Amino acid sequence: VTDHHQIGEVAQTVGLSLRTIRYYEEIGLVTPSGRSGGGFRLYTEADIARLGLIKDLKPVASSLETMGELLDCADRLASGDGDRGELGRRLGLAVDQAMQRCAQLQTRLDAARDALNRLAAVAVERAR
Amino acid sequence: VTDHHQIGEVAQTVGLSLRTIRYYEEIGLVTPSGRSGGGFRLYTEADIARLGLIKDLKPVASSLETMGELLDCADRLASGDGDRGELGRRLGLAVDQAMQRCAQLQTRLDAARDALNRLAAVAVERAR
DNA sequence: TTGCTCCTCACGTCACGTGAGGTGGC
DNA sequence: TTGCTCCTCACGTCACGTGAGGTGGC
């Protein structure tokens, strides 16, 4: 089991660019668990899962900073570092906010589809 | 019927910031139909509808440049400026691409909801 | 040795946000 | 005259894209 993957492989499987993955490291979102002798970033399965979670949450995050705070809450809950009640409340609040952004995005997406259907009708109608 | 509205009123009804509306003018997306004596931008109902359309399409547009090309096609179809068949095909293609982006965004939105549900479960589970 | 993948700067880009300083119209 | 809304620069920001020049490991 080779639990250390190079950044190119990670980018491929998660669906993010090399630059994006490096940027997330720059701002402290995901730090690779190790480095090779030559300085190559080495990611574990856990690192990859974290990048996947970030990618999934991204469309409904207000910024990468708030994303970091959310992940920090989840991390500290998992590791038991801090008041569980307080952390649970904070995580719940962050999730609620993101859920509201889900609903907003869904509404906007539906509006986009409606607008596109109207445009499609114009396209074929004028063609005849 | 006062068919000329100031930018603040337009921003309120459409749901865009003043800066965004001015920026869309800067890049040639929406030019107000008139100006007052003192230089105030004056928008007609048609201008407002165009801004509303842009806002609706924005979540599924790849860039404001491609959005401009799509609107240009629609404009020329409406005004009869150019080959209807060619314009219809181009608009249809642009709409198809946007529809594909709709589907992608829907997939990502569903993934975000799943991830949030898992996080919500973590939040309450650890609180107990 | 040759490729391919990776590295670190560092400047560029897109879509705006945010004042700074000034004017218009009821 | 006082507010409120608008105006034009112009610099700042966020989330990366895109080379430039150099190294590592099979």
Short mmCIF file of C-alpha atoms in Angstrom, two decimals, chain B:
data_model
loop_
_atom_site.label_atom_id
_atom_site.label_comp_id
_atom_site.label_asym_id
_atom_site.label_seq_id
_atom_site.Cartn_x
_atom_site.Cartn_y
_atom_site.Cartn_z
CA VAL B 1 -44.79 56.00 -17.52
CA THR B 2 -41.27 56.98 -16.49
CA ASP B 3 -39.22 54.61 -18.60
CA HIS B 4 -35.91 55.89 -17.33
CA HIS B 5 -34.62 54.59 -14.06
CA GLN B 6 -31.53 55.57 -12.11
CA ILE B 7 -28.86 53.00 -11.39
CA GLY B 8 -29.72 52.66 -7.70
CA GLU B 9 -33.31 51.71 -8.45
CA VAL B 10 -32.14 49.28 -11.12
CA ALA B 11 -29.63 47.69 -8.75
CA GLN B 12 -32.40 47.24 -6.17
CA THR B 13 -34.88 45.60 -8.53
CA VAL B 14 -32.42 43.40 -10.42
CA GLY B 15 -30.27 42.46 -7.44
CA LEU B 16 -26.86 43.58 -8.66
CA SER B 17 -24.42 46.04 -7.09
CA LEU B 18 -23.84 49.49 -8.58
CA ARG B 19 -20.26 48.51 -9.27
CA THR B 20 -21.32 45.35 -11.10
CA ILE B 21 -23.75 47.25 -13.31
CA ARG B 22 -21.10 49.84 -14.13
CA TYR B 23 -18.57 47.08 -14.80
CA TYR B 24 -20.96 45.39 -17.23
CA GLU B 25 -21.14 48.69 -19.05
CA GLU B 26 -17.34 49.03 -19.01
CA ILE B 27 -16.92 45.71 -20.83
CA GLY B 28 -19.78 46.46 -23.22
CA LEU B 29 -22.44 44.09 -21.90
CA VAL B 30 -25.16 46.62 -21.06
CA THR B 31 -25.11 50.28 -21.99
CA PRO B 32 -27.81 52.47 -20.42
CA SER B 33 -30.12 53.92 -23.08
CA GLY B 34 -29.56 57.45 -21.83
CA ARG B 35 -27.93 59.91 -19.48
CA SER B 36 -29.45 62.79 -17.54
CA GLY B 37 -28.14 66.34 -17.87
CA GLY B 38 -25.84 65.79 -14.92
CA GLY B 39 -24.45 62.55 -16.33
CA PHE B 40 -26.68 60.11 -14.39
CA ARG B 41 -27.19 56.78 -16.15
CA LEU B 42 -30.81 56.24 -17.25
CA TYR B 43 -32.08 52.70 -17.86
CA THR B 44 -35.19 51.68 -19.81
CA GLU B 45 -37.27 48.61 -19.00
CA ALA B 46 -35.49 46.82 -21.84
CA ASP B 47 -32.10 47.65 -20.27
CA ILE B 48 -33.35 46.28 -16.96
CA ALA B 49 -34.60 43.09 -18.61
CA ARG B 50 -31.19 42.63 -20.19
CA LEU B 51 -29.47 43.02 -16.83
CA GLY B 52 -31.91 40.52 -15.36
CA LEU B 53 -31.12 38.04 -18.11
CA ILE B 54 -27.39 38.44 -17.49
CA LYS B 55 -27.89 37.87 -13.79
CA ASP B 56 -29.90 34.71 -14.48
CA LEU B 57 -27.36 33.31 -16.92
CA LYS B 58 -24.33 34.24 -14.85
CA PRO B 59 -24.03 31.08 -12.70
CA VAL B 60 -23.76 28.94 -15.86
CA ALA B 61 -21.65 31.27 -18.03
CA SER B 62 -18.01 30.37 -18.49
CA SER B 63 -17.02 34.04 -18.71
CA LEU B 64 -18.61 37.42 -19.28
CA GLU B 65 -17.00 37.45 -22.71
CA THR B 66 -18.88 34.34 -23.84
CA MET B 67 -21.99 35.82 -22.22
CA GLY B 68 -21.53 38.87 -24.45
CA GLU B 69 -21.27 36.69 -27.55
CA LEU B 70 -24.47 34.86 -26.62
CA LEU B 71 -26.33 38.13 -26.06
CA ASP B 72 -24.95 39.49 -29.32
CA CYS B 73 -26.39 36.50 -31.19
CA ALA B 74 -29.78 36.97 -29.54
CA ASP B 75 -29.73 40.71 -30.29
CA ARG B 76 -28.95 40.20 -33.95
CA LEU B 77 -31.64 37.56 -34.25
CA ALA B 78 -34.16 39.96 -32.73
CA SER B 79 -33.12 42.89 -34.90
CA GLY B 80 -32.72 40.81 -38.07
CA ASP B 81 -29.10 41.86 -38.50
CA GLY B 82 -27.32 38.92 -40.13
CA ASP B 83 -28.00 35.43 -41.44
CA ARG B 84 -30.85 33.97 -39.41
CA GLY B 85 -29.80 30.37 -39.95
CA GLU B 86 -26.21 31.04 -38.95
CA LEU B 87 -27.23 33.13 -35.95
CA GLY B 88 -29.76 30.52 -34.86
CA ARG B 89 -27.14 27.79 -35.01
CA ARG B 90 -24.62 29.86 -33.06
CA LEU B 91 -27.16 30.77 -30.38
CA GLY B 92 -28.29 27.13 -30.20
CA LEU B 93 -24.70 26.02 -29.69
CA ALA B 94 -24.11 28.58 -26.96
CA VAL B 95 -27.32 27.52 -25.23
CA ASP B 96 -26.29 23.86 -25.44
CA GLN B 97 -22.94 24.61 -23.83
CA ALA B 98 -24.64 26.54 -21.05
CA MET B 99 -27.10 23.68 -20.52
CA GLN B 100 -24.16 21.32 -20.08
CA ARG B 101 -22.77 23.67 -17.47
CA CYS B 102 -26.19 23.59 -15.79
CA ALA B 103 -25.97 19.82 -15.51
CA GLN B 104 -22.40 20.01 -14.15
CA LEU B 105 -23.36 22.62 -11.60
CA GLN B 106 -26.38 20.55 -10.55
CA THR B 107 -24.12 17.55 -9.99
CA ARG B 108 -21.71 19.62 -7.93
CA LEU B 109 -24.57 21.13 -5.95
CA ASP B 110 -25.90 17.68 -5.11
CA ALA B 111 -22.41 16.61 -4.04
CA ALA B 112 -22.19 19.70 -1.82
CA ARG B 113 -25.51 18.82 -0.15
CA ASP B 114 -24.30 15.26 0.50
CA ALA B 115 -21.08 16.54 2.03
CA LEU B 116 -23.00 19.00 4.21
CA ASN B 117 -25.33 16.27 5.42
CA ARG B 118 -22.36 14.17 6.47
CA LEU B 119 -20.87 17.15 8.30
CA ALA B 120 -24.17 17.89 10.00
CA ALA B 121 -24.26 14.29 11.24
CA VAL B 122 -20.76 14.70 12.65
CA ALA B 123 -21.79 17.91 14.37
CA VAL B 124 -24.73 16.40 16.27
CA GLU B 125 -23.13 13.00 16.87
CA ARG B 126 -20.11 14.48 18.59
CA ALA B 127 -22.29 16.83 20.60
CA ARG B 128 -23.92 13.91 22.41
#
